[in-house]
mmCIF file of C-alpha atoms in Angstrom:
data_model
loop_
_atom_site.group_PDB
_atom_site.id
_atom_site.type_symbol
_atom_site.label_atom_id
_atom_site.label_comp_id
_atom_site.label_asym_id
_atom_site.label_seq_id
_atom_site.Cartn_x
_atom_site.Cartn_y
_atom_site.Cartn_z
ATOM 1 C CA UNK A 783 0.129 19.473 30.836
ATOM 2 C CA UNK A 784 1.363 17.715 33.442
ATOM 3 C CA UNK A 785 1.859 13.798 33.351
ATOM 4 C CA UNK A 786 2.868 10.973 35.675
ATOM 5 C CA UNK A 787 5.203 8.980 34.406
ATOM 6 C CA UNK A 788 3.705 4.669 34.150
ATOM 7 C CA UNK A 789 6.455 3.818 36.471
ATOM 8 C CA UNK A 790 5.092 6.103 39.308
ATOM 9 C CA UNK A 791 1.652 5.928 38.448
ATOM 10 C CA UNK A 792 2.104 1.709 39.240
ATOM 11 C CA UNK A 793 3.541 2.257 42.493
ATOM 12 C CA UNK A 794 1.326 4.938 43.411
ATOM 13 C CA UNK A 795 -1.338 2.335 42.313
ATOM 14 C CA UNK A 796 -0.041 -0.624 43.614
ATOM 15 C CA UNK A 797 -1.057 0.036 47.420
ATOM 16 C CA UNK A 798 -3.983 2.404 49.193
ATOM 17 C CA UNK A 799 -3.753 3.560 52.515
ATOM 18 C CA UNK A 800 -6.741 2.562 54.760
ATOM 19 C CA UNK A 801 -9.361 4.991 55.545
ATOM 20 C CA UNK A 802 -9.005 6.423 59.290
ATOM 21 C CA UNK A 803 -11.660 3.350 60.654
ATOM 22 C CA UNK A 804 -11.655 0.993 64.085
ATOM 23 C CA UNK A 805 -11.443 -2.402 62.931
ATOM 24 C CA UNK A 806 -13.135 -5.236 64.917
ATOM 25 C CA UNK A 807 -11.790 -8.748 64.450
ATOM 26 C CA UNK A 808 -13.041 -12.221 66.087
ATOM 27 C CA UNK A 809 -9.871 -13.281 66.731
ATOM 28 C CA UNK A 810 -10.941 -17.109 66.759
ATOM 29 C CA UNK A 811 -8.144 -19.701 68.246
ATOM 30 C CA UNK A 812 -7.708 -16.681 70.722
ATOM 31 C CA UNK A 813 -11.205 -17.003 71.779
ATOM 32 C CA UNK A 814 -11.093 -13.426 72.045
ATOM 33 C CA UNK A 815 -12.294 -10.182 70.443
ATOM 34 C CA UNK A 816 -10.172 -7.742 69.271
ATOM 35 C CA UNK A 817 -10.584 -3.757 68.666
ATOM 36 C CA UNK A 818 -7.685 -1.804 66.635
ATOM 37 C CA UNK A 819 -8.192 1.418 66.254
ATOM 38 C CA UNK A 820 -7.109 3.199 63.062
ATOM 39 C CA UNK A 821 -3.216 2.820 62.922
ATOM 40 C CA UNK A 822 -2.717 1.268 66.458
ATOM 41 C CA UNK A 823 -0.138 -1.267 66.537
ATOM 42 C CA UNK A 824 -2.060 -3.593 68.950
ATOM 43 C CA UNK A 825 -5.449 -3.897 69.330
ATOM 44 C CA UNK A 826 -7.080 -4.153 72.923
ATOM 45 C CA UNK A 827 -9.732 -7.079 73.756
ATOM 46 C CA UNK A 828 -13.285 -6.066 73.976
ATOM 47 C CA UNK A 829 -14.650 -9.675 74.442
ATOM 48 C CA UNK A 830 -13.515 -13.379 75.738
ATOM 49 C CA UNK A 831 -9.633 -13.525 76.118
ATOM 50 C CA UNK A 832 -9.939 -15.791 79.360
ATOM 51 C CA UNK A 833 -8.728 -18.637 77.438
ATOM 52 C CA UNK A 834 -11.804 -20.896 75.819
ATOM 53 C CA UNK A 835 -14.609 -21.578 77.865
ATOM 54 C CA UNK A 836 -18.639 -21.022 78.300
ATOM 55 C CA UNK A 837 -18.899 -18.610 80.905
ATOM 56 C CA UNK A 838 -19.824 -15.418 80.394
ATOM 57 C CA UNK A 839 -16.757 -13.983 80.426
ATOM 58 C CA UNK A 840 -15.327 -16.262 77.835
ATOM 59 C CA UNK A 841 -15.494 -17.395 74.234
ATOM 60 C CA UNK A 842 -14.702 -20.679 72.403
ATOM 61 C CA UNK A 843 -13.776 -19.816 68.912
ATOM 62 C CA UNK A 844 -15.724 -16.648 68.029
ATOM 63 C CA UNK A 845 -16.185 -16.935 64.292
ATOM 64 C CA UNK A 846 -18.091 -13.722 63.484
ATOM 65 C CA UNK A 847 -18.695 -10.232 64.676
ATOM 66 C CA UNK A 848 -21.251 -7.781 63.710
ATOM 67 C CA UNK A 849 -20.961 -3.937 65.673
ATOM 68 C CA UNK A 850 -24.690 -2.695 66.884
ATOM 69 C CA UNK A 851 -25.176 1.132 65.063
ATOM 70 C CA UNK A 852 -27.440 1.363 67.909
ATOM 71 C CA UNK A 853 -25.384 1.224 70.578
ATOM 72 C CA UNK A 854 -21.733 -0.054 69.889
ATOM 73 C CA UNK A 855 -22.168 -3.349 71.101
ATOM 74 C CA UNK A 856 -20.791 -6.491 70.206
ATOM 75 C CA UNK A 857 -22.513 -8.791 68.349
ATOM 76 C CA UNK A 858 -20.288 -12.318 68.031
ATOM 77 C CA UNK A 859 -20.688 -15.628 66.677
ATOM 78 C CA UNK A 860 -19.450 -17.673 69.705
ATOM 79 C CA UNK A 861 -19.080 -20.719 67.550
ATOM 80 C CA UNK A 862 -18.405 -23.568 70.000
ATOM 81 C CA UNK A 863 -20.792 -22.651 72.660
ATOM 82 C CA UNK A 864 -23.406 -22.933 69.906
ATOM 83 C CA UNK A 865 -24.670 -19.793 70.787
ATOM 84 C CA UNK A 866 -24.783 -15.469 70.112
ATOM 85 C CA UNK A 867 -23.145 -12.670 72.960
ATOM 86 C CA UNK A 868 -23.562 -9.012 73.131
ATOM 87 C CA UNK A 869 -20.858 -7.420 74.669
ATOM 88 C CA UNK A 870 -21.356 -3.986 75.849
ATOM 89 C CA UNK A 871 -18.370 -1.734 75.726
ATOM 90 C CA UNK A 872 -16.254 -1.892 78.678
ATOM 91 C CA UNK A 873 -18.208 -5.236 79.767
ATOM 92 C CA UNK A 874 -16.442 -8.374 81.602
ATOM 93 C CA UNK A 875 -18.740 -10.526 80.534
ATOM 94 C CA UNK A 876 -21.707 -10.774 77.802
ATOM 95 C CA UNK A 877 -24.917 -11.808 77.633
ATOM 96 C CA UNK A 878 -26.480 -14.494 75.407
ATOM 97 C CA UNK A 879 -29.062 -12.924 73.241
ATOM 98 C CA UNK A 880 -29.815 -16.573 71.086
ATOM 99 C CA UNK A 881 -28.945 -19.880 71.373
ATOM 100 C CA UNK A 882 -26.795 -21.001 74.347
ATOM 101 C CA UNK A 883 -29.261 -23.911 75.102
ATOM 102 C CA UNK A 884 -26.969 -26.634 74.374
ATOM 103 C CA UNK A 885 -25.829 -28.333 70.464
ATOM 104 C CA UNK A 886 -29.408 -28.791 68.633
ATOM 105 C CA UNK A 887 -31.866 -28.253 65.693
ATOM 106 C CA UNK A 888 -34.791 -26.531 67.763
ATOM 107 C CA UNK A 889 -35.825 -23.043 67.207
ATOM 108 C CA UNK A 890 -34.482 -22.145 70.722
ATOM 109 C CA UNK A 891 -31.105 -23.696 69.693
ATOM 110 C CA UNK A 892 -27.862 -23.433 67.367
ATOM 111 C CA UNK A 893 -25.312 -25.705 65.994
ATOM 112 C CA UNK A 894 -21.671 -24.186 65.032
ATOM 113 C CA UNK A 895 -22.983 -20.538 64.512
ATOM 114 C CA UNK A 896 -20.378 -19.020 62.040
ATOM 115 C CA UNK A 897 -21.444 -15.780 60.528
ATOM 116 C CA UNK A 898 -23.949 -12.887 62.387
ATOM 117 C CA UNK A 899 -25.535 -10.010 60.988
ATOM 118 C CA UNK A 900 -27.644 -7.210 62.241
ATOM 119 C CA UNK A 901 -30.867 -6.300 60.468
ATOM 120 C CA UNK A 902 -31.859 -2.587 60.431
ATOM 121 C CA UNK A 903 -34.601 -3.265 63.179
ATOM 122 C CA UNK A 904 -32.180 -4.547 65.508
ATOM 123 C CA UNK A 905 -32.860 -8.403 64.367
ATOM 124 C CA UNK A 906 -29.456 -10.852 64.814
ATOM 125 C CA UNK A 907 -29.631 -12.792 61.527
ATOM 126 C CA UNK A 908 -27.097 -15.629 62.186
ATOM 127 C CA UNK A 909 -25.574 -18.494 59.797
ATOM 128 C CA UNK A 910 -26.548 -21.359 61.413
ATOM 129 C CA UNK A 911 -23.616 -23.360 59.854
ATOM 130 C CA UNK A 912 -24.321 -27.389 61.382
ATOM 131 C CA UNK A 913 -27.578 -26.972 61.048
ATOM 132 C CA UNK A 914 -27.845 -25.522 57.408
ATOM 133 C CA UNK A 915 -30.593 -22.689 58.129
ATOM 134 C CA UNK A 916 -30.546 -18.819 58.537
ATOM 135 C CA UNK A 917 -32.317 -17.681 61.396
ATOM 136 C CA UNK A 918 -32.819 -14.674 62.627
ATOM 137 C CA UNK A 919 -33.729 -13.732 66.153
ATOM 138 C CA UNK A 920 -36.061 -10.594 67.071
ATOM 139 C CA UNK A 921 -34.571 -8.441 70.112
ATOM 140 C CA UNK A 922 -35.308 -10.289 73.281
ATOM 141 C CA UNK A 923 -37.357 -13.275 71.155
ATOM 142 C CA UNK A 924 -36.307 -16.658 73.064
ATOM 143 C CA UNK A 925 -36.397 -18.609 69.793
ATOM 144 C CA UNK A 926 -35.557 -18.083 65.963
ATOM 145 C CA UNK A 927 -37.410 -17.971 62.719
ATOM 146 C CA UNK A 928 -35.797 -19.909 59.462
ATOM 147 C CA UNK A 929 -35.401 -17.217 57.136
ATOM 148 C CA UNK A 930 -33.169 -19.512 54.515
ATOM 149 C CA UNK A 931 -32.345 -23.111 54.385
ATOM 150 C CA UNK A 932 -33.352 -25.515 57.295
ATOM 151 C CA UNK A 933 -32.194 -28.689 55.038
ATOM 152 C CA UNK A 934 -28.547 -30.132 53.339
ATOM 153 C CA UNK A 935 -28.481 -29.813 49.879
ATOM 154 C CA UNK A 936 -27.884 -28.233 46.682
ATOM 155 C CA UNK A 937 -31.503 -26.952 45.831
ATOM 156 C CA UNK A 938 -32.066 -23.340 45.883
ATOM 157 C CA UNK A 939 -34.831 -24.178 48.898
ATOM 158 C CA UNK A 940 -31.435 -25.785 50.899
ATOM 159 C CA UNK A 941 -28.505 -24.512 51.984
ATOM 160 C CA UNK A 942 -25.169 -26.839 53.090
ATOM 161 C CA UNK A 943 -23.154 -25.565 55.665
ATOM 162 C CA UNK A 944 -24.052 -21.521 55.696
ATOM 163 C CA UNK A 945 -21.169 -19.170 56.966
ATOM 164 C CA UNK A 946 -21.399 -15.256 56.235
ATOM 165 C CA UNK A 947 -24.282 -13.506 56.234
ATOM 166 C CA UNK A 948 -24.798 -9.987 55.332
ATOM 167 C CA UNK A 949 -28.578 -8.334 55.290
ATOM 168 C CA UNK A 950 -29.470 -5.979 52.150
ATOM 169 C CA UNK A 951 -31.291 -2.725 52.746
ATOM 170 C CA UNK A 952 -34.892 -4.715 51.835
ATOM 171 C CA UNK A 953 -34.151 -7.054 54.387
ATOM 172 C CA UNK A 954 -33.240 -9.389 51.995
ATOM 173 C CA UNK A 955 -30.757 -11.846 53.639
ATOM 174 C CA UNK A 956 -27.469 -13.011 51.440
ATOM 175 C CA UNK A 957 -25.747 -16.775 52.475
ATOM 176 C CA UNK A 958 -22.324 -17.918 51.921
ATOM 177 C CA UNK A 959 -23.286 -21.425 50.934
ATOM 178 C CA UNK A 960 -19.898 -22.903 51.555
ATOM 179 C CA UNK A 961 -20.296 -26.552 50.321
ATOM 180 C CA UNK A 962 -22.595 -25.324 47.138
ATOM 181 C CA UNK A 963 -19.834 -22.821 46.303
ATOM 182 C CA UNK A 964 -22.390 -20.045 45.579
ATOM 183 C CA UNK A 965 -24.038 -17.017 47.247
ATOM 184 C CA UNK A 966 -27.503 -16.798 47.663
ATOM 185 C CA UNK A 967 -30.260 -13.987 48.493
ATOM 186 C CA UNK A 968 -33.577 -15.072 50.247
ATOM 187 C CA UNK A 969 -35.636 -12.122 50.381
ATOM 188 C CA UNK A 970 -38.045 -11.779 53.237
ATOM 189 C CA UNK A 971 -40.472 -14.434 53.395
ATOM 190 C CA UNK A 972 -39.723 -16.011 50.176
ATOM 191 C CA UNK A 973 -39.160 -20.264 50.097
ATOM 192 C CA UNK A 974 -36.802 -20.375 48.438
ATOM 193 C CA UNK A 975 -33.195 -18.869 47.385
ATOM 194 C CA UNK A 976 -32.057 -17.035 43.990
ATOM 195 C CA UNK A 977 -28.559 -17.144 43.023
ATOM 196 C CA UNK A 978 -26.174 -14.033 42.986
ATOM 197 C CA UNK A 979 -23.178 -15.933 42.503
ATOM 198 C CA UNK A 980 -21.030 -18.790 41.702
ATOM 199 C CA UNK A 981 -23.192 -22.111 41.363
ATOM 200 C CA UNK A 982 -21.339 -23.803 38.803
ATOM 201 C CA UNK A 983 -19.313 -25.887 40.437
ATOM 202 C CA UNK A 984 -16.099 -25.037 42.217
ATOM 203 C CA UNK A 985 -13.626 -23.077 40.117
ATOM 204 C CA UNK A 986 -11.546 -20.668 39.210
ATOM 205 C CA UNK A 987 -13.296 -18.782 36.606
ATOM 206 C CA UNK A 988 -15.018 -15.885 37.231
ATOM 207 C CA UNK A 989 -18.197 -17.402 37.068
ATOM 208 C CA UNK A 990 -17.203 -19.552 39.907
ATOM 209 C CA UNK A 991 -16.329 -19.783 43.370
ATOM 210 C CA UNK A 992 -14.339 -21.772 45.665
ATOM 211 C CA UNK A 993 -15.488 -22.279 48.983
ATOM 212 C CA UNK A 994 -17.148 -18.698 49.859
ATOM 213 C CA UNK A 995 -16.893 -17.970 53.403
ATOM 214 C CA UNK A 996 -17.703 -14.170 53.991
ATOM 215 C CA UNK A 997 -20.195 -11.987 52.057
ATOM 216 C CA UNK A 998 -21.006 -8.430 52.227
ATOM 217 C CA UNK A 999 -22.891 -5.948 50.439
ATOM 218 C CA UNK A 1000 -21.524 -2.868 49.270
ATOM 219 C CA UNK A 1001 -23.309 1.156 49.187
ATOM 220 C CA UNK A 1002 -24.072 0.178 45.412
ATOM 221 C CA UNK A 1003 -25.452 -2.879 45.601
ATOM 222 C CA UNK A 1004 -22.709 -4.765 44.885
ATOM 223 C CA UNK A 1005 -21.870 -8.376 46.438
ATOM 224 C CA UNK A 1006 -18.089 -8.701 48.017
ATOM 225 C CA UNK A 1007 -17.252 -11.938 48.353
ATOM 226 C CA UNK A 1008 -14.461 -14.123 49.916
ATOM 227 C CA UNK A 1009 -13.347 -17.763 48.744
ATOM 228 C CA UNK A 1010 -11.275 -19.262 50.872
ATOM 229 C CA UNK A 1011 -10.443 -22.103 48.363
ATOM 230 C CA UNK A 1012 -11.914 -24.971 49.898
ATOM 231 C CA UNK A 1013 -11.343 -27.067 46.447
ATOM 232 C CA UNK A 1014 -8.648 -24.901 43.577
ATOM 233 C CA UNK A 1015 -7.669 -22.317 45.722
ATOM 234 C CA UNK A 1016 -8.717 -19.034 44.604
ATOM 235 C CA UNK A 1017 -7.627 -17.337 47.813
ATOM 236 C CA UNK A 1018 -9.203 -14.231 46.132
ATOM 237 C CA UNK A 1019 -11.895 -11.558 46.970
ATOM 238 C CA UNK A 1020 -14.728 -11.162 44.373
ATOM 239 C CA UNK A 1021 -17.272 -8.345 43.867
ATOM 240 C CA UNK A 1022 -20.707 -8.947 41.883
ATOM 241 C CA UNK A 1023 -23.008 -6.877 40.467
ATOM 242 C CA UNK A 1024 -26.494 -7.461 40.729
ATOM 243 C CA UNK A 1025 -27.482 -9.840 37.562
ATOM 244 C CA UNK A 1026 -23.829 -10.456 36.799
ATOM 245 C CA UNK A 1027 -22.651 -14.305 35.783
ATOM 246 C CA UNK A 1028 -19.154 -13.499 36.830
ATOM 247 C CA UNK A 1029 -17.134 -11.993 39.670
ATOM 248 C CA UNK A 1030 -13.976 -9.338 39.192
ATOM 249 C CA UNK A 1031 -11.371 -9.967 41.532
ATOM 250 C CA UNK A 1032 -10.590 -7.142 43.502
ATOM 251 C CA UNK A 1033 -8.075 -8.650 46.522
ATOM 252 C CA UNK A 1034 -5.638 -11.506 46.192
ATOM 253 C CA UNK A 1035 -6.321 -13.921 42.938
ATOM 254 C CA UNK A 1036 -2.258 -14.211 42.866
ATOM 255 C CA UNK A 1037 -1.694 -17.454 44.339
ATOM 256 C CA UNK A 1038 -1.555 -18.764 47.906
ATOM 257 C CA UNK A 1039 0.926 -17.315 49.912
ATOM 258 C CA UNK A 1040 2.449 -14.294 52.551
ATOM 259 C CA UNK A 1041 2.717 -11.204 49.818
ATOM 260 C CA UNK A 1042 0.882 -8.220 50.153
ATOM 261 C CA UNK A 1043 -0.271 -9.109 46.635
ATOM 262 C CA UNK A 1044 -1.279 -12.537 48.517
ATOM 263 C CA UNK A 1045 -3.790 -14.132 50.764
ATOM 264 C CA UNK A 1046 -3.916 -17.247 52.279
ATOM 265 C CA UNK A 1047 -7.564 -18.518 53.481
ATOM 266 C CA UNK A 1048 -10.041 -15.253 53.563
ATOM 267 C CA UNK A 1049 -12.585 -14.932 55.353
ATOM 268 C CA UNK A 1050 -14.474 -12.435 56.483
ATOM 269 C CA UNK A 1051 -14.465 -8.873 54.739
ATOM 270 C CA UNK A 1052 -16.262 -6.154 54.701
ATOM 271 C CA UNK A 1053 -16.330 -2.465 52.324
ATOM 272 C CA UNK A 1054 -14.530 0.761 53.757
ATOM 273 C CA UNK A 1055 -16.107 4.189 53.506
ATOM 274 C CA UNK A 1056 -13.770 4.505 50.265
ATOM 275 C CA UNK A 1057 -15.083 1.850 48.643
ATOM 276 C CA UNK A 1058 -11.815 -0.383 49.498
ATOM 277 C CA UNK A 1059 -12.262 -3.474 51.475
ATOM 278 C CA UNK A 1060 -11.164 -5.495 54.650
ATOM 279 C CA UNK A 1061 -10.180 -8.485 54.460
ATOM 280 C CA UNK A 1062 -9.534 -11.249 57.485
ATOM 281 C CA UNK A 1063 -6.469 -13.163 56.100
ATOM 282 C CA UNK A 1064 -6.511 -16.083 58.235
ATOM 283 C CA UNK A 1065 -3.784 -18.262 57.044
ATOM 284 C CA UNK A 1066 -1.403 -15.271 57.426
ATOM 285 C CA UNK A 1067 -3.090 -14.375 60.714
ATOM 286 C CA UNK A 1068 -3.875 -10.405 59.872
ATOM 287 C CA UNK A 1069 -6.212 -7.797 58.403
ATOM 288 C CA UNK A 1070 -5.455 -6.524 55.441
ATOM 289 C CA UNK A 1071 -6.645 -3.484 53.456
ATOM 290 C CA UNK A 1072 -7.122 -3.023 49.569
ATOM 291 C CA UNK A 1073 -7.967 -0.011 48.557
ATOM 292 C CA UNK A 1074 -9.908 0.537 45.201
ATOM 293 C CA UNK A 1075 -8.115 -0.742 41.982
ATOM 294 C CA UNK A 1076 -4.597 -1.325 43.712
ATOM 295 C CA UNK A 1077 -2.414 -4.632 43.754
ATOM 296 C CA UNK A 1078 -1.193 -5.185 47.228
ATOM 297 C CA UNK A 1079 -2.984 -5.300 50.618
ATOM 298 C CA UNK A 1080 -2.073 -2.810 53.494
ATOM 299 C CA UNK A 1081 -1.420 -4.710 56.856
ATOM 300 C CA UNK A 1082 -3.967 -3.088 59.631
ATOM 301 C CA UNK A 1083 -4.076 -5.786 62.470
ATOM 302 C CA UNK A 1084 -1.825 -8.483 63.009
ATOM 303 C CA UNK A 1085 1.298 -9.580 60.282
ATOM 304 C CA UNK A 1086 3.158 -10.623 63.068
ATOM 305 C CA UNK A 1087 2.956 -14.226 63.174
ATOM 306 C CA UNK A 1088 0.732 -16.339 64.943
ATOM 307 C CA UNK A 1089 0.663 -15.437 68.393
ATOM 308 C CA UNK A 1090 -1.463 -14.451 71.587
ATOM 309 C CA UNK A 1091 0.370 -10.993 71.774
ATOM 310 C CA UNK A 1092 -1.999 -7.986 71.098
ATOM 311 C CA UNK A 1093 -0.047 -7.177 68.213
ATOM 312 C CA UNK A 1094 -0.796 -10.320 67.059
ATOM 313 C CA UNK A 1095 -3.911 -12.961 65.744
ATOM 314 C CA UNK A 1096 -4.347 -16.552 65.315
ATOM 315 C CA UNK A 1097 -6.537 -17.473 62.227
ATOM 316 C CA UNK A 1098 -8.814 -14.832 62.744
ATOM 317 C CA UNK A 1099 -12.061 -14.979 60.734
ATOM 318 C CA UNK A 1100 -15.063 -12.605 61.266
ATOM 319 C CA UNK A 1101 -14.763 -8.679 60.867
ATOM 320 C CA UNK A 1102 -16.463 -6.019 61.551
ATOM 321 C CA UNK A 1103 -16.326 -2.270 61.767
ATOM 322 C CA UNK A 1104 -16.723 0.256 64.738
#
């Protein structure tokens, strides 16, 4: 029978390469968004890149991105501006589709939006980060609706300073509850949160977390999370399963640094059609891929340093893809 030796199955192990995807990246101290197509060397701006700003045509430090399945557009967390754009491919400028009425707590307003999602009826669910609330804005609707938090604090009816968002197929809505170093689902209507992760403190165990920024939900059911190590620097990506009380690492966990093994400050990430992931490393200022049950990432956008070329990113954060 034939056999692979353990020294080539480890280096055929040690690295996947990515699935043939478009990769959409907020590109934040470039107020800009980026799109690289599978393999590209440089990606080509589909939003902002007209240096910071509030008009239409610009951004000021886009934090998330979300694609619309029903059309292709744009969905992005224009953080500073306190407010949500659609960009329609091929646009020069967007249009604000929540928020944008100055900093505030009112229904009609947002403080430091950070993460955006897109519910399957079209609804923008958005972490409302300053203001420590989920809302979630109907198509066209000139105000929100709290669907999670509203208040600071570290009951399960409060959330303190929300980033990613992802929406599960019941419409349930999953937090990154940065300062409470857990996730959290709210399902529809409900008052209060349950815990899916982390929770216990800020840590490196695997029934902790450290700062989770992104969240996603995988085809299984699964929760993909990112800890950007806000307190003992995990620097890792974890996956739950529903019920679990601990995480398996499944990107980074090795240490903060610039390997391929590495990652320095994750954010955003988001599952492949292989069942890999994407991962925004923004303290190395790229995208990097990690393919099921490997040891190294796969650079797909950016690795160049920290630059304004369109080969290159500048602590990117929020991902998304096309």
């Amino acid at each position: 029978a034939f056999q692979v030796s353990p020294q080539l199955w480890a280096e055929c192990t040690r690295m996947a390469a990515p699935p043939s995807v478009d990769v959409v990246v907020a590109d934040t101290e470039n107020h800009r968004v980026l799109l690289f197509s599978a393999g590209a060397p440089e990606g080509v701006v589909v939003a902002g890149g007209n240096k910071a700003g509030d008009g239409l045509h610009q951004l000021d430090s886009p934090c998330g991105v979300a694609v619309d399945p029903s059309d292709g557009s744009f969905v992005i967390a224009d953080c500073t501006n306190d407010r949500i754009v659609r960009w329609a491919w091929g646009a020069k400028e967007g249009i604000v589709v929540a928020g944008g009425n100055g900093t505030g707590d009112g229904l009609h307003q947002l403080d430091s939006p950070c993460g955006v999602a897109i519910g399957r009826d079209g609804t923008i669910v958005i972490g409302d980060c300053a203001n420590h609330r989920v809302t979630a804005w109907a198509l066209g609707a000139k105000e929100g609706r709290v669907v999670a938090g509203g208040s600071r604090g570290p009951d399960l009816c409060q959330l303190s300073s929300p980033n990613g968002v992802a929406v599960g197929r019941d419409g349930s809505v999953f937090v990154a509850d940065i300062e409470n170093d857990r996730v959290v689902r709210w399902a529809p209507g409900a008052p209060k949160g349950e815990l899916v992760a982390g929770g216990r403190g800020a840590g490196e165990d695997p029934s902790q977390l450290d700062g989770p920024c992104g969240v996603a939900t995988t085809r299984s059911g699964d929760v993909v999370i990112s800890e950007r190590g806000s307190q003992v620097k995990n620097y890792r990506i974890s996956r739950w399963a529903a019920g679990s009380a601990c995480g398996t690492s499944v990107a980074g966990a090795h240490g903060h640094g610039g390997g391929l093994e590495q990652l320095d400050m994750p954010w955003g990430v988001v599952e492949s059609p292989d069942g890999g992931f994407f991962v925004v490393d923004s303290g190395n200022h790229r995208v990097v891929f990690w393919g099921p049950d490997v040891q190294e990432g796969v650079v797909v956008a950016g690795g160049n340093g920290r630059g304004t070329r369109l080969d290159q990113l500048k602590s990117p954060c929020g991902i998304a893809l096309a």
